[in-house]
């Protein structure tokens, strides 16, 4: 029987892997400009971390976690997201005792057991950022500016930034009651999922994608109208800073996010052209999470971008350039007795940061030239008896078709001259 990759997972083969490297590089570079440093955490954690961190009423914890017992009967879970792990690391290493705020970014695989479809996988990849130690609304703005800058550096412009405030536990409590009063008479009209969501966390009904649920709750009270003075002022400052920075947003009364830890600012980035799973990223403030996970009372805020969805968006750009996989130099070895010497030449060129390859399958001279062409080599170096006896190489510029003879010690400068 042929073994295939598990459902909802996939391989990234060349040349697609170059697109991944490109996105990761853009994120790293943008993170550096914004003053974020990389954190790497394990891909599995104690299950309890996500139960407490992500929230026991969320879809992630109730339905989607890859949880298993290890050989010592510990309950472990493949991480479904990165925020809880960052919070754990912050507390475990007492990082909050040092310079504040702590600004981290991360990239890596996440795991959620859900029905796979375009843009939704069971192993998917996120790049995200988390900041701890400041409740400044200007930091909320910075985090959103960071996210928007990544999109813009990737050449993605057709996105929508949805923004809302879900308030603090105080204003949310009074809002929750208003929402329950509004929904309870129409409870039976909600989808099955929403009927159980309503019991555990009525706010989650607001971002249900089922149209009949939207209709059933029409006219629902907005959380915005229940915000306390502090939360309202915070939200107004975030919006004003974004406006002054030229960042467009849509205030979205339905946006509550699917994870339990959010307080105040919540946001999502949608690119409608990529299909039903249009959310390429989301995030928000989570001021109670560090404390809930056993740490001090320290505020936090962050976001995560879904890499697969970013790739979908990049692929749908009309003027997208394909990654450049061209080879600088191909070394054609015309007699196997020079195989060993050829390896020294490859080594010298690579140490001089020149990208070079050769044949290892015994191709004829003609077949090596064809192979070099297929690899997109810009230069072919010929190494045959004649060249070796005279201590030189024949260097062929594949675009101009010019050919010159170069002494061994002049090889690297001659190649650099053609390449630049
Ligand atoms: P999230 O909204 O659950 O937030 O996920 C963030 C992004 O990950 C989504 O917008 C989507 O692009 C991508 N994503 C989620 N699930 C899948 C999936 N099954 N397949 C493909 N892509 C997926 C979080 O995870 C929060 N930790 C974000 C955050 C950081 N909030 C504060 N800090």
CSV table of C-alpha atoms and ligand atoms in Angstrom, one decimal:
chain,number,residue,atom,x,y,z
A,1,UNK,CA,0.0,0.0,0.0
A,2,UNK,CA,1.3,3.5,-0.9
A,3,UNK,CA,1.5,5.8,2.1
A,4,UNK,CA,0.3,9.3,1.5
A,5,UNK,CA,0.5,12.5,3.5
A,6,UNK,CA,-2.3,12.7,6.1
A,7,UNK,CA,-5.5,14.5,5.1
A,8,UNK,CA,-5.2,18.2,5.6
A,9,UNK,CA,-1.4,18.2,5.3
A,10,UNK,CA,0.8,18.7,2.2
A,11,UNK,CA,4.4,18.8,1.0
A,12,UNK,CA,6.0,22.0,-0.2
A,13,UNK,CA,8.2,21.1,-3.2
A,14,UNK,CA,10.6,23.2,-5.1
A,15,UNK,CA,10.0,25.7,-6.7
A,16,UNK,CA,7.1,26.5,-4.4
A,17,UNK,CA,9.4,26.4,-1.4
A,18,UNK,CA,11.0,29.5,-2.7
A,19,UNK,CA,7.7,31.4,-2.3
A,20,UNK,CA,7.7,30.3,1.3
A,21,UNK,CA,11.2,31.5,1.8
A,22,UNK,CA,10.3,34.8,0.2
A,23,UNK,CA,7.3,35.4,2.5
A,24,UNK,CA,9.3,34.4,5.6
A,25,UNK,CA,12.1,36.7,4.5
A,26,UNK,CA,9.7,39.7,4.1
A,27,UNK,CA,8.3,39.0,7.5
A,28,UNK,CA,11.7,38.8,9.1
A,29,UNK,CA,12.9,42.0,7.5
A,30,UNK,CA,9.7,43.8,8.5
A,31,UNK,CA,9.9,42.5,12.1
A,32,UNK,CA,13.5,43.8,12.3
A,33,UNK,CA,12.3,47.3,11.3
A,34,UNK,CA,9.6,47.3,13.9
A,35,UNK,CA,11.9,46.0,16.7
A,36,UNK,CA,10.5,42.5,17.1
A,37,UNK,CA,12.8,39.5,17.9
A,38,UNK,CA,12.1,35.9,17.1
A,39,UNK,CA,10.9,33.4,19.6
A,40,UNK,CA,10.7,29.6,18.9
A,41,UNK,CA,8.6,27.4,21.1
A,42,UNK,CA,7.9,23.7,21.0
A,43,UNK,CA,5.2,22.4,18.7
A,44,UNK,CA,3.5,20.5,21.5
A,45,UNK,CA,2.6,21.7,24.9
A,46,UNK,CA,0.7,20.4,28.0
A,47,UNK,CA,-3.0,20.3,26.9
A,48,UNK,CA,-3.9,22.4,29.9
A,49,UNK,CA,-2.1,25.4,28.5
A,50,UNK,CA,-4.5,25.6,25.5
A,51,UNK,CA,-7.6,24.8,27.6
A,52,UNK,CA,-6.7,27.7,29.9
A,53,UNK,CA,-5.1,29.9,27.3
A,54,UNK,CA,-7.3,29.6,24.2
A,55,UNK,CA,-10.5,29.0,26.3
A,56,UNK,CA,-12.6,26.0,27.1
A,57,UNK,CA,-15.7,27.2,25.1
A,58,UNK,CA,-13.8,27.8,21.8
A,59,UNK,CA,-14.2,25.5,18.7
A,60,UNK,CA,-10.4,25.1,18.9
A,61,UNK,CA,-10.4,23.5,22.3
A,62,UNK,CA,-13.8,21.7,22.1
A,63,UNK,CA,-13.3,20.2,18.6
A,64,UNK,CA,-10.1,20.8,16.9
A,65,UNK,CA,-7.1,19.9,19.1
A,66,UNK,CA,-4.7,17.1,18.3
A,67,UNK,CA,-4.4,15.8,21.8
A,68,UNK,CA,-2.5,12.6,22.7
A,69,UNK,CA,-1.1,10.8,25.7
A,70,UNK,CA,2.7,10.3,25.7
A,71,UNK,CA,4.3,7.1,27.1
A,72,UNK,CA,4.3,8.6,30.6
A,73,UNK,CA,0.5,9.3,30.3
A,74,UNK,CA,0.9,13.1,30.0
A,75,UNK,CA,-1.8,14.8,28.0
A,76,UNK,CA,0.0,16.8,25.3
A,77,UNK,CA,-1.4,18.8,22.4
A,78,UNK,CA,0.0,19.9,19.1
A,79,UNK,CA,-0.1,23.7,19.3
A,80,UNK,CA,-3.3,25.0,17.5
A,81,UNK,CA,-1.9,28.6,17.7
A,82,UNK,CA,1.1,30.5,19.0
A,83,UNK,CA,-0.2,33.0,21.6
A,84,UNK,CA,-0.6,30.6,24.5
A,85,UNK,CA,2.9,29.2,24.0
A,86,UNK,CA,4.4,32.7,24.0
A,87,UNK,CA,2.5,33.5,27.2
A,88,UNK,CA,3.8,30.3,28.8
A,89,UNK,CA,7.4,31.1,27.7
A,90,UNK,CA,7.1,34.7,29.1
A,91,UNK,CA,6.0,33.4,32.5
A,92,UNK,CA,8.4,30.4,32.6
A,93,UNK,CA,11.5,32.5,31.9
A,94,UNK,CA,10.3,35.5,33.9
A,95,UNK,CA,11.0,37.6,30.8
A,96,UNK,CA,8.6,40.2,32.2
A,97,UNK,CA,11.3,41.0,34.8
A,98,UNK,CA,13.5,42.5,32.1
A,99,UNK,CA,13.0,45.4,29.6
A,100,UNK,CA,9.4,46.1,28.7
A,101,UNK,CA,7.6,45.8,26.4
A,102,UNK,CA,8.7,42.4,25.2
A,103,UNK,CA,8.2,42.3,21.4
A,104,UNK,CA,8.3,38.8,19.8
A,105,UNK,CA,7.5,37.4,16.5
A,106,UNK,CA,7.3,33.7,15.4
A,107,UNK,CA,6.7,31.5,12.4
A,108,UNK,CA,5.8,27.8,12.3
A,109,UNK,CA,3.3,25.0,11.9
A,110,UNK,CA,0.0,24.9,13.9
A,111,UNK,CA,-2.5,22.1,14.0
A,112,UNK,CA,-6.3,22.1,14.0
A,113,UNK,CA,-8.6,19.2,13.3
A,114,UNK,CA,-11.1,20.7,11.0
A,115,UNK,CA,-12.7,19.8,7.6
A,116,UNK,CA,-10.0,20.6,5.1
A,117,UNK,CA,-10.9,22.9,2.1
A,118,UNK,CA,-9.2,25.6,0.1
A,119,UNK,CA,-7.3,27.8,2.6
A,120,UNK,CA,-8.0,25.4,5.5
A,121,UNK,CA,-5.6,22.7,6.5
A,122,UNK,CA,-5.0,20.5,9.5
A,123,UNK,CA,-1.3,21.4,9.6
A,124,UNK,CA,-1.0,25.0,8.6
A,125,UNK,CA,1.5,27.7,9.2
A,126,UNK,CA,1.3,31.0,11.0
A,127,UNK,CA,3.6,34.0,11.3
A,128,UNK,CA,2.6,36.1,14.2
A,129,UNK,CA,3.7,38.7,16.7
A,130,UNK,CA,3.0,39.2,20.4
A,131,UNK,CA,3.9,42.1,22.6
A,132,UNK,CA,3.7,42.1,26.4
A,133,UNK,CA,3.9,44.9,29.0
A,134,UNK,CA,2.0,47.9,27.6
A,135,UNK,CA,-1.7,48.9,27.4
A,136,UNK,CA,-1.0,51.9,25.2
A,137,UNK,CA,-3.4,52.3,22.3
A,138,UNK,CA,-0.5,53.4,20.2
A,139,UNK,CA,1.0,49.9,20.6
A,140,UNK,CA,-2.3,48.5,19.3
A,141,UNK,CA,-1.8,50.8,16.3
A,142,UNK,CA,1.8,49.7,15.9
A,143,UNK,CA,0.9,46.0,15.9
A,144,UNK,CA,-1.7,46.7,13.2
A,145,UNK,CA,0.8,48.8,11.3
A,146,UNK,CA,3.3,46.0,11.4
A,147,UNK,CA,0.7,43.6,10.0
A,148,UNK,CA,-0.3,46.0,7.3
A,149,UNK,CA,3.4,46.7,6.4
A,150,UNK,CA,4.0,43.0,5.9
A,151,UNK,CA,1.1,42.8,3.4
A,152,UNK,CA,2.2,45.9,1.6
A,153,UNK,CA,5.9,44.7,1.4
A,154,UNK,CA,4.5,41.5,-0.2
A,155,UNK,CA,2.7,43.6,-2.7
A,156,UNK,CA,-0.8,42.8,-1.4
A,157,UNK,CA,-3.1,45.8,-1.5
A,158,UNK,CA,-6.6,44.5,-1.9
A,159,UNK,CA,-7.2,43.6,1.8
A,160,UNK,CA,-9.9,44.8,4.2
A,161,UNK,CA,-9.0,45.5,7.8
A,162,UNK,CA,-11.9,44.8,10.1
A,163,UNK,CA,-11.8,46.4,13.5
A,164,UNK,CA,-13.8,46.2,16.7
A,165,UNK,CA,-13.4,46.5,20.4
A,166,UNK,CA,-14.7,43.7,22.6
A,167,UNK,CA,-14.2,45.8,25.8
A,168,UNK,CA,-12.8,44.7,29.1
A,169,UNK,CA,-14.4,42.0,31.4
A,170,UNK,CA,-16.4,44.8,33.1
A,171,UNK,CA,-18.2,46.2,30.1
A,172,UNK,CA,-18.4,42.8,28.5
A,173,UNK,CA,-20.4,41.4,31.4
A,174,UNK,CA,-23.2,44.0,31.1
A,175,UNK,CA,-23.1,43.6,27.3
A,176,UNK,CA,-23.3,39.8,27.6
A,177,UNK,CA,-26.6,40.1,29.4
A,178,UNK,CA,-28.1,42.5,26.8
A,179,UNK,CA,-27.1,40.0,24.1
A,180,UNK,CA,-28.6,37.1,25.9
A,181,UNK,CA,-31.9,39.1,26.3
A,182,UNK,CA,-31.9,39.8,22.6
A,183,UNK,CA,-31.0,36.2,21.4
A,184,UNK,CA,-33.0,34.1,23.9
A,185,UNK,CA,-36.5,34.6,22.2
A,186,UNK,CA,-35.0,33.5,18.8
A,187,UNK,CA,-32.7,30.8,20.1
A,188,UNK,CA,-34.4,28.0,18.3
A,189,UNK,CA,-33.7,29.7,14.9
A,190,UNK,CA,-30.0,29.4,15.4
A,191,UNK,CA,-27.8,26.7,13.8
A,192,UNK,CA,-26.9,23.8,16.0
A,193,UNK,CA,-23.4,25.2,16.6
A,194,UNK,CA,-24.7,28.5,17.7
A,195,UNK,CA,-27.3,27.0,20.0
A,196,UNK,CA,-24.4,25.5,22.0
A,197,UNK,CA,-22.2,28.5,21.5
A,198,UNK,CA,-25.0,30.7,22.9
A,199,UNK,CA,-25.0,28.6,26.1
A,200,UNK,CA,-21.3,28.9,26.7
A,201,UNK,CA,-20.4,32.3,25.1
A,202,UNK,CA,-23.2,34.2,23.4
A,203,UNK,CA,-20.7,36.6,21.8
A,204,UNK,CA,-19.6,33.8,19.5
A,205,UNK,CA,-23.0,33.8,17.8
A,206,UNK,CA,-22.2,37.2,16.3
A,207,UNK,CA,-19.4,35.9,14.0
A,208,UNK,CA,-21.2,32.8,12.8
A,209,UNK,CA,-21.0,32.6,9.0
A,210,UNK,CA,-24.5,30.9,8.6
A,211,UNK,CA,-26.9,33.4,7.0
A,212,UNK,CA,-30.0,32.3,8.9
A,213,UNK,CA,-28.2,33.0,12.2
A,214,UNK,CA,-27.4,36.5,10.9
A,215,UNK,CA,-31.1,37.0,10.1
A,216,UNK,CA,-32.3,35.5,13.4
A,217,UNK,CA,-30.2,38.0,15.5
A,218,UNK,CA,-30.8,41.0,13.3
A,219,UNK,CA,-30.9,44.3,15.3
A,220,UNK,CA,-28.6,42.8,18.0
A,221,UNK,CA,-27.1,45.4,20.4
A,222,UNK,CA,-23.6,46.5,19.5
A,223,UNK,CA,-20.8,45.9,22.0
A,224,UNK,CA,-19.5,49.3,21.0
A,225,UNK,CA,-22.5,51.0,22.7
A,226,UNK,CA,-21.7,49.1,26.0
A,227,UNK,CA,-18.0,50.0,26.2
A,228,UNK,CA,-17.0,51.7,29.5
A,229,UNK,CA,-15.3,55.2,29.2
A,230,UNK,CA,-11.8,53.8,29.4
A,231,UNK,CA,-12.4,51.2,26.7
A,232,UNK,CA,-14.2,53.7,24.5
A,233,UNK,CA,-11.3,56.1,24.8
A,234,UNK,CA,-8.8,53.4,24.0
A,235,UNK,CA,-10.7,52.4,20.9
A,236,UNK,CA,-11.0,56.0,19.7
A,237,UNK,CA,-7.3,56.5,20.0
A,238,UNK,CA,-6.5,53.3,18.1
A,239,UNK,CA,-8.8,54.3,15.3
A,240,UNK,CA,-7.5,57.9,15.2
A,241,UNK,CA,-3.8,56.7,15.0
A,242,UNK,CA,-4.6,54.3,12.2
A,243,UNK,CA,-6.5,57.1,10.3
A,244,UNK,CA,-3.6,59.5,10.7
A,245,UNK,CA,-1.2,56.8,9.4
A,246,UNK,CA,-3.4,56.4,6.3
A,247,UNK,CA,-4.6,52.9,7.2
A,248,UNK,CA,-8.2,52.2,6.2
A,249,UNK,CA,-10.3,50.0,8.4
A,250,UNK,CA,-13.9,48.9,8.6
A,251,UNK,CA,-15.6,49.1,12.0
A,252,UNK,CA,-17.2,45.6,12.2
A,253,UNK,CA,-19.8,45.1,14.9
A,254,UNK,CA,-19.9,41.4,14.3
A,255,UNK,CA,-16.2,40.9,14.9
A,256,UNK,CA,-15.6,39.1,18.2
A,257,UNK,CA,-12.9,36.5,17.2
A,258,UNK,CA,-13.0,32.8,17.8
A,259,UNK,CA,-10.7,32.7,20.8
A,260,UNK,CA,-11.7,33.6,24.3
A,261,UNK,CA,-8.8,35.7,25.4
A,262,UNK,CA,-9.5,39.0,23.7
A,263,UNK,CA,-10.1,42.3,25.4
A,264,UNK,CA,-10.5,45.7,23.8
A,265,UNK,CA,-9.1,45.9,20.3
A,266,UNK,CA,-9.8,43.0,18.0
A,267,UNK,CA,-9.0,42.9,14.3
A,268,UNK,CA,-9.0,40.7,11.2
A,269,UNK,CA,-7.5,41.0,7.7
A,270,UNK,CA,-9.6,39.7,4.9
A,271,UNK,CA,-8.7,39.2,1.2
A,272,UNK,CA,-12.1,38.4,-0.3
A,273,UNK,CA,-10.6,37.2,-3.7
A,274,UNK,CA,-9.0,34.1,-2.1
A,275,UNK,CA,-12.4,32.5,-1.5
A,276,UNK,CA,-14.6,31.4,1.5
A,277,UNK,CA,-11.6,31.3,3.9
A,278,UNK,CA,-10.8,34.9,3.3
A,279,UNK,CA,-9.3,35.8,6.7
A,280,UNK,CA,-5.5,35.9,6.1
A,281,UNK,CA,-4.9,37.1,9.6
A,282,UNK,CA,-6.3,38.2,12.9
A,283,UNK,CA,-5.4,39.3,16.4
A,284,UNK,CA,-6.1,41.7,19.2
A,285,UNK,CA,-5.4,42.6,22.7
A,286,UNK,CA,-5.5,40.0,25.5
A,287,UNK,CA,-5.0,41.9,28.8
A,288,UNK,CA,-6.1,39.1,31.1
A,289,UNK,CA,-4.3,36.1,29.5
A,290,UNK,CA,-0.9,36.3,31.2
A,291,UNK,CA,-2.6,36.4,34.6
A,292,UNK,CA,-5.0,33.6,33.7
A,293,UNK,CA,-2.0,31.4,32.8
A,294,UNK,CA,-0.4,31.9,36.2
A,295,UNK,CA,1.7,35.0,35.5
A,296,UNK,CA,1.6,38.6,36.7
A,297,UNK,CA,-1.1,41.0,35.6
A,298,UNK,CA,0.6,42.0,32.3
A,299,UNK,CA,-1.3,43.2,29.2
A,300,UNK,CA,-0.6,41.6,25.8
A,301,UNK,CA,-1.5,42.1,22.2
A,302,UNK,CA,-0.6,40.3,19.0
A,303,UNK,CA,-1.7,38.9,15.6
A,304,UNK,CA,-1.1,35.9,13.4
A,305,UNK,CA,-1.1,35.6,9.6
A,306,UNK,CA,-2.0,32.4,7.9
A,307,UNK,CA,0.8,31.6,5.5
A,308,UNK,CA,-1.2,29.3,3.2
A,309,UNK,CA,-3.8,32.1,2.7
A,310,UNK,CA,-1.0,34.7,2.1
A,311,UNK,CA,0.3,32.3,-0.6
A,312,UNK,CA,-3.1,32.0,-2.2
A,313,UNK,CA,-3.4,35.8,-2.2
A,314,UNK,CA,0.1,36.2,-3.7
A,315,UNK,CA,-0.7,33.6,-6.4
A,316,UNK,CA,-3.8,35.5,-7.4
A,317,UNK,CA,-1.8,38.7,-8.1
A,318,UNK,CA,-2.0,39.4,-11.9
A,319,UNK,CA,1.6,40.6,-12.2
A,320,UNK,CA,3.2,38.1,-9.9
A,321,UNK,CA,6.8,37.3,-10.8
A,322,UNK,CA,7.7,33.7,-10.6
A,323,UNK,CA,10.6,33.0,-8.2
A,324,UNK,CA,14.0,33.1,-9.8
A,325,UNK,CA,15.5,29.7,-9.7
A,326,UNK,CA,18.2,30.3,-12.3
A,327,UNK,CA,21.7,28.9,-11.8
A,328,UNK,CA,24.7,31.2,-12.0
A,329,UNK,CA,27.2,28.7,-13.3
A,330,UNK,CA,27.2,25.1,-14.7
A,331,UNK,CA,30.5,23.3,-14.7
A,332,UNK,CA,30.6,20.9,-17.7
A,333,UNK,CA,33.2,18.2,-17.0
A,334,UNK,CA,34.2,16.6,-20.3
A,335,UNK,CA,36.1,13.6,-19.0
A,336,UNK,CA,35.5,11.6,-15.9
A,337,UNK,CA,39.2,11.6,-15.1
A,338,UNK,CA,38.7,15.3,-14.1
A,339,UNK,CA,35.8,14.5,-11.7
A,340,UNK,CA,37.9,15.0,-8.6
A,341,UNK,CA,39.5,18.2,-9.8
A,342,UNK,CA,36.0,19.5,-10.8
A,343,UNK,CA,35.0,19.1,-7.1
A,344,UNK,CA,37.8,21.5,-6.1
A,345,UNK,CA,36.6,24.0,-8.7
A,346,UNK,CA,33.0,23.8,-7.4
A,347,UNK,CA,34.3,24.3,-3.9
A,348,UNK,CA,36.3,27.4,-4.9
A,349,UNK,CA,33.4,29.0,-6.6
A,350,UNK,CA,30.9,28.3,-3.8
A,351,UNK,CA,33.3,29.7,-1.3
A,352,UNK,CA,33.4,32.9,-3.4
A,353,UNK,CA,29.5,32.8,-3.1
A,354,UNK,CA,28.9,31.8,-6.7
A,355,UNK,CA,26.0,29.5,-7.3
A,356,UNK,CA,27.3,26.5,-9.2
A,357,UNK,CA,26.3,22.9,-10.1
A,358,UNK,CA,27.5,20.1,-12.3
A,359,UNK,CA,26.3,16.7,-13.6
A,360,UNK,CA,26.5,13.6,-11.6
A,361,UNK,CA,24.8,11.1,-13.9
A,362,UNK,CA,27.5,10.6,-16.6
A,363,UNK,CA,25.8,12.7,-19.3
A,364,UNK,CA,27.6,13.3,-22.6
A,365,UNK,CA,29.0,16.7,-23.4
A,366,UNK,CA,25.9,17.5,-25.5
A,367,UNK,CA,23.5,16.3,-22.8
A,368,UNK,CA,25.4,18.4,-20.2
A,369,UNK,CA,24.8,21.5,-22.3
A,370,UNK,CA,21.1,20.7,-22.6
A,371,UNK,CA,20.9,20.1,-18.8
A,372,UNK,CA,22.7,23.4,-18.1
A,373,UNK,CA,20.1,25.1,-20.3
A,374,UNK,CA,17.2,23.5,-18.4
A,375,UNK,CA,18.7,24.7,-15.1
A,376,UNK,CA,18.8,28.2,-16.6
A,377,UNK,CA,22.6,28.5,-16.2
A,378,UNK,CA,23.9,32.0,-17.1
A,379,UNK,CA,27.4,30.7,-17.6
A,380,UNK,CA,28.8,27.3,-18.5
A,381,UNK,CA,32.4,26.5,-17.7
A,382,UNK,CA,34.0,23.8,-19.9
A,383,UNK,CA,36.6,21.6,-18.3
A,384,UNK,CA,38.2,19.1,-20.7
A,385,UNK,CA,41.6,17.7,-21.5
A,386,UNK,CA,42.7,20.8,-23.5
A,387,UNK,CA,41.8,23.2,-20.7
A,388,UNK,CA,43.4,21.1,-17.9
A,389,UNK,CA,46.6,20.7,-19.8
A,390,UNK,CA,46.8,24.5,-20.4
A,391,UNK,CA,45.8,25.5,-16.9
A,392,UNK,CA,42.7,27.4,-18.1
A,393,UNK,CA,38.9,27.1,-18.5
A,394,UNK,CA,36.6,27.9,-21.4
A,395,UNK,CA,33.8,30.2,-20.1
A,396,UNK,CA,30.7,30.5,-22.1
A,397,UNK,CA,28.2,33.4,-21.5
A,398,UNK,CA,24.9,31.7,-22.3
A,399,UNK,CA,23.0,34.8,-23.1
A,400,UNK,CA,25.5,36.5,-25.4
A,401,UNK,CA,26.9,33.1,-26.6
A,402,UNK,CA,30.4,34.6,-26.3
A,403,UNK,CA,33.1,32.3,-25.3
A,404,UNK,CA,36.5,33.2,-23.7
A,405,UNK,CA,39.5,31.4,-22.3
A,406,UNK,CA,40.3,32.2,-18.7
A,407,UNK,CA,43.4,31.3,-16.8
A,408,UNK,CA,42.6,29.3,-13.6
A,409,UNK,CA,43.6,32.2,-11.2
A,410,UNK,CA,41.3,34.6,-13.2
A,411,UNK,CA,38.3,32.3,-13.1
A,412,UNK,CA,36.4,33.9,-10.2
A,413,UNK,CA,36.9,37.6,-11.3
A,414,UNK,CA,35.9,36.7,-14.9
A,415,UNK,CA,32.7,35.0,-13.7
A,416,UNK,CA,31.8,37.9,-11.4
A,417,UNK,CA,32.4,40.2,-14.2
A,418,UNK,CA,29.8,38.4,-16.4
A,419,UNK,CA,27.3,38.0,-13.6
A,420,UNK,CA,27.3,41.6,-12.5
B,1,LIG,P1,-6.8,32.8,14.4
B,1,LIG,O1,-7.7,33.8,13.8
B,1,LIG,O2,-7.3,31.6,15.0
B,1,LIG,O3,-5.9,33.6,15.5
B,1,LIG,O4,-5.7,32.4,13.3
B,1,LIG,C1,-4.9,33.4,12.6
B,1,LIG,C2,-4.9,33.1,11.1
B,1,LIG,O5,-4.4,31.7,10.9
B,1,LIG,C3,-6.2,33.0,10.4
B,1,LIG,O6,-6.6,34.3,10.0
B,1,LIG,C4,-5.9,32.2,9.2
B,1,LIG,O7,-5.3,32.9,8.2
B,1,LIG,C5,-4.9,31.2,9.7
B,1,LIG,N1,-5.6,29.9,10.0
B,1,LIG,C6,-6.3,29.5,11.1
B,1,LIG,N2,-6.7,28.3,11.0
B,1,LIG,C7,-6.3,27.8,9.8
B,1,LIG,C8,-6.4,26.5,9.1
B,1,LIG,N3,-7.0,25.5,9.7
B,1,LIG,N4,-5.8,26.4,7.9
B,1,LIG,C9,-5.1,27.5,7.4
B,1,LIG,N5,-5.0,28.7,8.0
B,1,LIG,C10,-5.6,28.8,9.2
B,1,LIG,C11,-4.9,33.0,16.2
B,1,LIG,O8,-4.4,31.9,16.0
B,1,LIG,C12,-4.4,33.9,17.3
B,1,LIG,N6,-3.3,33.2,18.0
B,1,LIG,C13,-3.9,35.2,16.7
B,1,LIG,C14,-3.4,36.2,17.8
B,1,LIG,C15,-2.1,36.4,18.1
B,1,LIG,N7,-4.1,36.9,18.6
B,1,LIG,C16,-3.3,37.6,19.4
B,1,LIG,N8,-2.1,37.2,19.1
